[in-house]
Amino acid sequence: MNRSGGSSLTPVAERIGVYGGTFDPIHVGHVAAAGAVLRTLGLDRVLLVPAGDPWQKRGRVVATPEQRLEMARLAVEGLDGVEVSDLEVRRGVASVTADTLEDLRAPERELFLILGADAVANMGTWRRLDDTRALATIVVVEREGERAEPPGADWRVEHVPIPRIDVSSTEIRDLIAAGESIDGLVPPTA
Ligand code: ATP
Ligand code: MG
């Protein structure tokens, strides 16, 4: 049977999650969020897209784009349905989400932009917000007690609750700088 459920006349759109971030480094919270969205919304796959030039974090990013990409690849190795895209790293210039969604847009493909509640709260600062709204459904990943909505009206939005995993890349960089262990905070393969 094909993906359209038996008829080749009505193809079912491929549903793809797009999960951007600096991933400096990727951690177990990112991996858990990607897996939860994949399963909860029944997506075909989730693409992790490390930012090439995270313009809002200039001066605070430690690893090179290639290192952040490679850590992400190692972290999701063997995870069915979760992949890493080098689209933004290859582009090199400042990462604008609408540009990335445009690059990924294709006939019979539905895009789901995955964001943590903190990232949604920051959407007001984004470039090309109206284009972003037209290109994707927003998936807000909400850790226990969190709730967030994109700014303004007319967004297509899904909310995916996940258990709280209290870890951030900042915390990991701080632990490494202090010479402390990061066991359990990053996937063992990264
Ligand atoms: P930093 O501390 O450098 O800001 P970070 O851990 O927040 O790093 P980012 O690369 O900034 O990681 O985040 C990418 C995406 O992952 C964002 O949408 C963010 O909301 C989400 N995210 C970050 N940490 C978690 C977590 N522990 N659980 C679920 N989602 C998370
Ligand atoms: Mg962050």
mmCIF file of C-alpha atoms and ligand atoms in Angstrom:
data_model
loop_
_atom_site.group_PDB
_atom_site.id
_atom_site.type_symbol
_atom_site.label_atom_id
_atom_site.label_comp_id
_atom_site.label_asym_id
_atom_site.label_seq_id
_atom_site.Cartn_x
_atom_site.Cartn_y
_atom_site.Cartn_z
ATOM 1 C CA MET A 1 0.000 0.000 0.000
ATOM 2 C CA ASN A 2 1.288 3.445 -0.784
ATOM 3 C CA ARG A 3 1.256 6.474 1.536
ATOM 4 C CA SER A 4 -2.051 7.714 0.177
ATOM 5 C CA GLY A 5 -3.808 4.727 1.672
ATOM 6 C CA GLY A 6 -4.324 2.762 -1.499
ATOM 7 C CA SER A 7 -5.165 5.447 -4.049
ATOM 8 C CA SER A 8 -2.433 7.138 -6.029
ATOM 9 C CA LEU A 9 -4.784 10.005 -6.929
ATOM 10 C CA THR A 10 -4.851 11.657 -3.502
ATOM 11 C CA PRO A 11 -1.300 11.772 -2.193
ATOM 12 C CA VAL A 12 -0.922 12.463 1.507
ATOM 13 C CA ALA A 13 1.385 15.370 2.248
ATOM 14 C CA GLU A 14 4.704 14.580 3.843
ATOM 15 C CA ARG A 15 4.685 16.223 7.265
ATOM 16 C CA ILE A 16 8.072 17.495 8.356
ATOM 17 C CA GLY A 17 9.118 19.060 11.653
ATOM 18 C CA VAL A 18 11.783 21.765 11.450
ATOM 19 C CA TYR A 19 13.653 22.283 14.702
ATOM 20 C CA GLY A 20 16.163 25.123 14.596
ATOM 21 C CA GLY A 21 18.585 26.119 17.284
ATOM 22 C CA THR A 22 22.155 26.962 18.036
ATOM 23 C CA PHE A 23 22.767 23.513 19.551
ATOM 24 C CA ASP A 24 25.961 24.699 21.265
ATOM 25 C CA PRO A 25 25.969 21.873 22.246
ATOM 26 C CA ILE A 26 22.902 19.701 21.559
ATOM 27 C CA HIS A 27 21.549 18.141 24.781
ATOM 28 C CA VAL A 28 19.018 15.571 26.005
ATOM 29 C CA GLY A 29 16.279 18.247 26.236
ATOM 30 C CA HIS A 30 16.557 18.910 22.490
ATOM 31 C CA VAL A 31 16.481 15.200 21.644
ATOM 32 C CA ALA A 32 13.481 14.560 23.930
ATOM 33 C CA ALA A 33 11.569 17.493 22.418
ATOM 34 C CA ALA A 34 12.228 16.307 18.845
ATOM 35 C CA GLY A 35 11.065 12.778 19.687
ATOM 36 C CA ALA A 36 7.958 13.978 21.534
ATOM 37 C CA VAL A 37 6.823 16.143 18.602
ATOM 38 C CA LEU A 38 7.529 13.360 16.092
ATOM 39 C CA ARG A 39 5.370 10.922 18.047
ATOM 40 C CA THR A 40 2.626 13.272 19.291
ATOM 41 C CA LEU A 41 1.876 14.831 15.901
ATOM 42 C CA GLY A 42 2.700 11.681 13.912
ATOM 43 C CA LEU A 43 5.165 13.524 11.676
ATOM 44 C CA ASP A 44 7.118 11.677 9.001
ATOM 45 C CA ARG A 45 10.393 13.168 10.219
ATOM 46 C CA VAL A 46 11.941 15.926 12.260
ATOM 47 C CA LEU A 47 14.895 17.894 10.899
ATOM 48 C CA LEU A 48 17.279 19.464 13.384
ATOM 49 C CA VAL A 49 18.693 22.576 11.725
ATOM 50 C CA PRO A 50 21.736 24.042 13.504
ATOM 51 C CA ALA A 51 22.029 27.772 12.818
ATOM 52 C CA GLY A 52 24.927 28.835 10.593
ATOM 53 C CA ASP A 53 25.254 32.289 12.095
ATOM 54 C CA PRO A 54 23.001 32.709 15.146
ATOM 55 C CA TRP A 55 22.915 36.535 14.934
ATOM 56 C CA GLN A 56 21.105 36.946 18.244
ATOM 57 C CA LYS A 57 23.891 35.111 20.061
ATOM 58 C CA ARG A 58 26.950 36.710 18.445
ATOM 59 C CA GLY A 59 29.966 36.563 20.733
ATOM 60 C CA ARG A 60 28.376 33.907 22.941
ATOM 61 C CA VAL A 61 28.691 30.844 20.689
ATOM 62 C CA VAL A 62 31.639 28.588 21.508
ATOM 63 C CA ALA A 63 31.660 25.709 19.010
ATOM 64 C CA THR A 64 32.099 26.202 15.257
ATOM 65 C CA PRO A 65 29.113 25.620 12.951
ATOM 66 C CA GLU A 66 30.735 22.393 11.731
ATOM 67 C CA GLN A 67 31.227 21.156 15.300
ATOM 68 C CA ARG A 68 27.622 21.975 16.255
ATOM 69 C CA LEU A 69 26.438 20.133 13.139
ATOM 70 C CA GLU A 70 28.584 17.094 13.866
ATOM 71 C CA MET A 71 27.490 16.900 17.520
ATOM 72 C CA ALA A 72 23.853 17.018 16.383
ATOM 73 C CA ARG A 73 24.475 14.263 13.826
ATOM 74 C CA LEU A 74 26.096 12.016 16.410
ATOM 75 C CA ALA A 75 23.306 12.707 18.913
ATOM 76 C CA VAL A 76 20.507 11.514 16.635
ATOM 77 C CA GLU A 77 22.389 8.650 14.998
ATOM 78 C CA GLY A 78 20.115 5.617 15.158
ATOM 79 C CA LEU A 79 17.026 7.641 16.115
ATOM 80 C CA ASP A 80 14.325 6.776 13.600
ATOM 81 C CA GLY A 81 12.675 9.814 12.042
ATOM 82 C CA VAL A 82 15.086 12.416 13.437
ATOM 83 C CA GLU A 83 17.667 13.840 11.043
ATOM 84 C CA VAL A 84 20.090 16.760 10.883
ATOM 85 C CA SER A 85 20.062 19.328 8.085
ATOM 86 C CA ASP A 86 23.138 21.366 7.152
ATOM 87 C CA LEU A 87 21.006 23.881 5.263
ATOM 88 C CA GLU A 88 21.705 26.872 7.511
ATOM 89 C CA VAL A 89 25.361 26.021 8.118
ATOM 90 C CA ARG A 90 25.909 25.743 4.364
ATOM 91 C CA ARG A 91 24.144 29.066 3.798
ATOM 92 C CA GLY A 92 26.532 30.688 6.255
ATOM 93 C CA VAL A 93 24.791 34.044 6.554
ATOM 94 C CA ALA A 94 22.554 35.070 9.452
ATOM 95 C CA SER A 95 19.813 32.531 10.051
ATOM 96 C CA VAL A 96 16.334 33.736 9.172
ATOM 97 C CA THR A 97 13.693 31.107 9.831
ATOM 98 C CA ALA A 98 11.497 32.095 6.880
ATOM 99 C CA ASP A 99 14.472 31.609 4.502
ATOM 100 C CA THR A 100 14.964 28.093 5.854
ATOM 101 C CA LEU A 101 11.271 27.232 5.571
ATOM 102 C CA GLU A 102 11.277 28.527 2.008
ATOM 103 C CA ASP A 103 14.237 26.287 1.163
ATOM 104 C CA LEU A 104 12.420 23.282 2.613
ATOM 105 C CA ARG A 105 9.069 24.034 1.040
ATOM 106 C CA ALA A 106 7.935 21.527 -1.574
ATOM 107 C CA PRO A 107 4.702 20.381 -3.166
ATOM 108 C CA GLU A 108 2.888 17.868 -0.991
ATOM 109 C CA ARG A 109 4.985 18.804 2.001
ATOM 110 C CA GLU A 110 3.627 20.348 5.174
ATOM 111 C CA LEU A 111 6.102 22.131 7.451
ATOM 112 C CA PHE A 112 5.890 22.259 11.257
ATOM 113 C CA LEU A 113 8.218 24.723 12.954
ATOM 114 C CA ILE A 114 9.192 23.396 16.384
ATOM 115 C CA LEU A 115 9.959 25.923 19.120
ATOM 116 C CA GLY A 116 10.353 25.873 22.889
ATOM 117 C CA ALA A 117 8.121 28.274 24.816
ATOM 118 C CA ASP A 118 11.104 30.605 25.387
ATOM 119 C CA ALA A 119 11.790 30.758 21.661
ATOM 120 C CA VAL A 120 8.116 31.537 20.964
ATOM 121 C CA ALA A 121 8.292 34.419 23.449
ATOM 122 C CA ASN A 122 11.179 35.816 21.353
ATOM 123 C CA MET A 123 9.333 35.631 18.004
ATOM 124 C CA GLY A 124 8.477 39.332 18.064
ATOM 125 C CA THR A 125 12.140 40.057 17.198
ATOM 126 C CA TRP A 126 12.170 37.807 14.125
ATOM 127 C CA ARG A 127 12.594 38.950 10.546
ATOM 128 C CA ARG A 128 9.939 38.008 7.956
ATOM 129 C CA LEU A 129 7.355 37.014 10.552
ATOM 130 C CA ASP A 130 4.416 37.215 8.121
ATOM 131 C CA ASP A 131 6.196 34.861 5.733
ATOM 132 C CA THR A 132 6.904 32.501 8.611
ATOM 133 C CA ARG A 133 3.187 32.427 9.406
ATOM 134 C CA ALA A 134 2.335 31.538 5.828
ATOM 135 C CA LEU A 135 4.962 28.800 5.540
ATOM 136 C CA ALA A 136 4.494 26.643 8.633
ATOM 137 C CA THR A 137 2.389 25.473 11.519
ATOM 138 C CA ILE A 138 4.038 26.508 14.782
ATOM 139 C CA VAL A 139 4.612 23.688 17.257
ATOM 140 C CA VAL A 140 5.092 25.023 20.764
ATOM 141 C CA VAL A 141 6.929 22.532 22.952
ATOM 142 C CA GLU A 142 5.768 23.247 26.487
ATOM 143 C CA ARG A 143 7.638 21.935 29.456
ATOM 144 C CA GLU A 144 5.463 21.415 32.567
ATOM 145 C CA GLY A 145 3.855 24.707 33.537
ATOM 146 C CA GLU A 146 4.846 26.547 30.352
ATOM 147 C CA ARG A 147 2.397 28.082 27.900
ATOM 148 C CA ALA A 148 3.167 30.298 24.934
ATOM 149 C CA GLU A 149 1.444 31.659 21.822
ATOM 150 C CA PRO A 150 3.043 33.265 18.764
ATOM 151 C CA PRO A 151 2.559 37.054 18.579
ATOM 152 C CA GLY A 152 -0.476 38.283 16.647
ATOM 153 C CA ALA A 153 -3.354 36.412 15.058
ATOM 154 C CA ASP A 154 -3.957 33.764 12.416
ATOM 155 C CA TRP A 155 -1.164 31.332 13.202
ATOM 156 C CA ARG A 156 -1.662 27.630 12.807
ATOM 157 C CA VAL A 157 -0.481 26.328 16.191
ATOM 158 C CA GLU A 158 -0.038 22.959 17.880
ATOM 159 C CA HIS A 159 0.933 22.633 21.530
ATOM 160 C CA VAL A 160 2.977 19.621 22.614
ATOM 161 C CA PRO A 161 3.462 19.193 26.353
ATOM 162 C CA ILE A 162 6.646 17.428 27.449
ATOM 163 C CA PRO A 163 8.078 16.589 30.869
ATOM 164 C CA ARG A 164 10.489 19.201 32.189
ATOM 165 C CA ILE A 165 14.108 18.367 31.442
ATOM 166 C CA ASP A 166 16.082 21.055 33.203
ATOM 167 C CA VAL A 167 19.115 21.433 30.999
ATOM 168 C CA SER A 168 20.360 24.163 28.684
ATOM 169 C CA SER A 169 23.388 24.516 26.440
ATOM 170 C CA THR A 170 24.490 27.456 28.614
ATOM 171 C CA GLU A 171 24.539 25.214 31.685
ATOM 172 C CA ILE A 172 26.584 22.600 29.815
ATOM 173 C CA ARG A 173 29.126 25.183 28.615
ATOM 174 C CA ASP A 174 29.431 26.457 32.197
ATOM 175 C CA LEU A 175 29.996 22.932 33.550
ATOM 176 C CA ILE A 176 32.669 22.237 30.917
ATOM 177 C CA ALA A 177 34.392 25.552 31.705
ATOM 178 C CA ALA A 178 34.426 24.563 35.389
ATOM 179 C CA GLY A 179 35.881 21.152 34.539
ATOM 180 C CA GLU A 180 32.776 19.334 35.756
ATOM 181 C CA SER A 181 30.991 16.296 34.354
ATOM 182 C CA ILE A 182 28.197 16.636 31.786
ATOM 183 C CA ASP A 183 27.246 12.949 31.983
ATOM 184 C CA GLY A 184 23.530 12.472 31.348
ATOM 185 C CA LEU A 185 23.056 15.982 29.947
ATOM 186 C CA VAL A 186 24.238 15.238 26.419
ATOM 187 C CA PRO A 187 23.385 12.106 24.423
ATOM 188 C CA PRO A 188 26.170 9.516 24.947
ATOM 189 C CA THR A 189 27.020 9.469 21.225
ATOM 190 C CA ALA A 190 27.561 13.266 20.994
HETATM 191 P P1 ATP B 1 21.336 28.334 25.261
HETATM 192 O O1 ATP B 1 21.428 28.037 26.716
HETATM 193 O O2 ATP B 1 22.650 28.590 24.592
HETATM 194 O O3 ATP B 1 20.278 29.369 24.916
HETATM 195 P P2 ATP B 1 19.494 26.173 24.694
HETATM 196 O O4 ATP B 1 19.692 24.985 25.580
HETATM 197 O O5 ATP B 1 18.346 27.089 25.027
HETATM 198 O O6 ATP B 1 20.848 26.969 24.557
HETATM 199 P P3 ATP B 1 19.030 26.487 21.903
HETATM 200 O O7 ATP B 1 19.928 25.988 20.852
HETATM 201 O O8 ATP B 1 19.020 27.946 22.251
HETATM 202 O O9 ATP B 1 19.361 25.642 23.228
HETATM 203 O O10 ATP B 1 17.543 26.022 21.696
HETATM 204 C C1 ATP B 1 17.024 25.466 20.550
HETATM 205 C C2 ATP B 1 15.564 25.127 20.815
HETATM 206 O O11 ATP B 1 15.466 24.132 21.842
HETATM 207 C C3 ATP B 1 14.703 26.303 21.310
HETATM 208 O O12 ATP B 1 13.462 26.255 20.646
HETATM 209 C C4 ATP B 1 14.556 26.038 22.794
HETATM 210 O O13 ATP B 1 13.341 26.554 23.282
HETATM 211 C C5 ATP B 1 14.558 24.526 22.864
HETATM 212 N N1 ATP B 1 15.056 23.970 24.120
HETATM 213 C C6 ATP B 1 16.165 24.355 24.777
HETATM 214 N N2 ATP B 1 16.333 23.639 25.916
HETATM 215 C C7 ATP B 1 15.281 22.776 25.982
HETATM 216 C C8 ATP B 1 14.892 21.758 26.944
HETATM 217 N N3 ATP B 1 15.587 21.516 28.065
HETATM 218 N N4 ATP B 1 13.765 21.046 26.676
HETATM 219 C C9 ATP B 1 13.045 21.304 25.559
HETATM 220 N N5 ATP B 1 13.357 22.238 24.623
HETATM 221 C C10 ATP B 1 14.463 22.969 24.827
HETATM 222 MG MG MG B 2 18.118 29.063 24.397
#
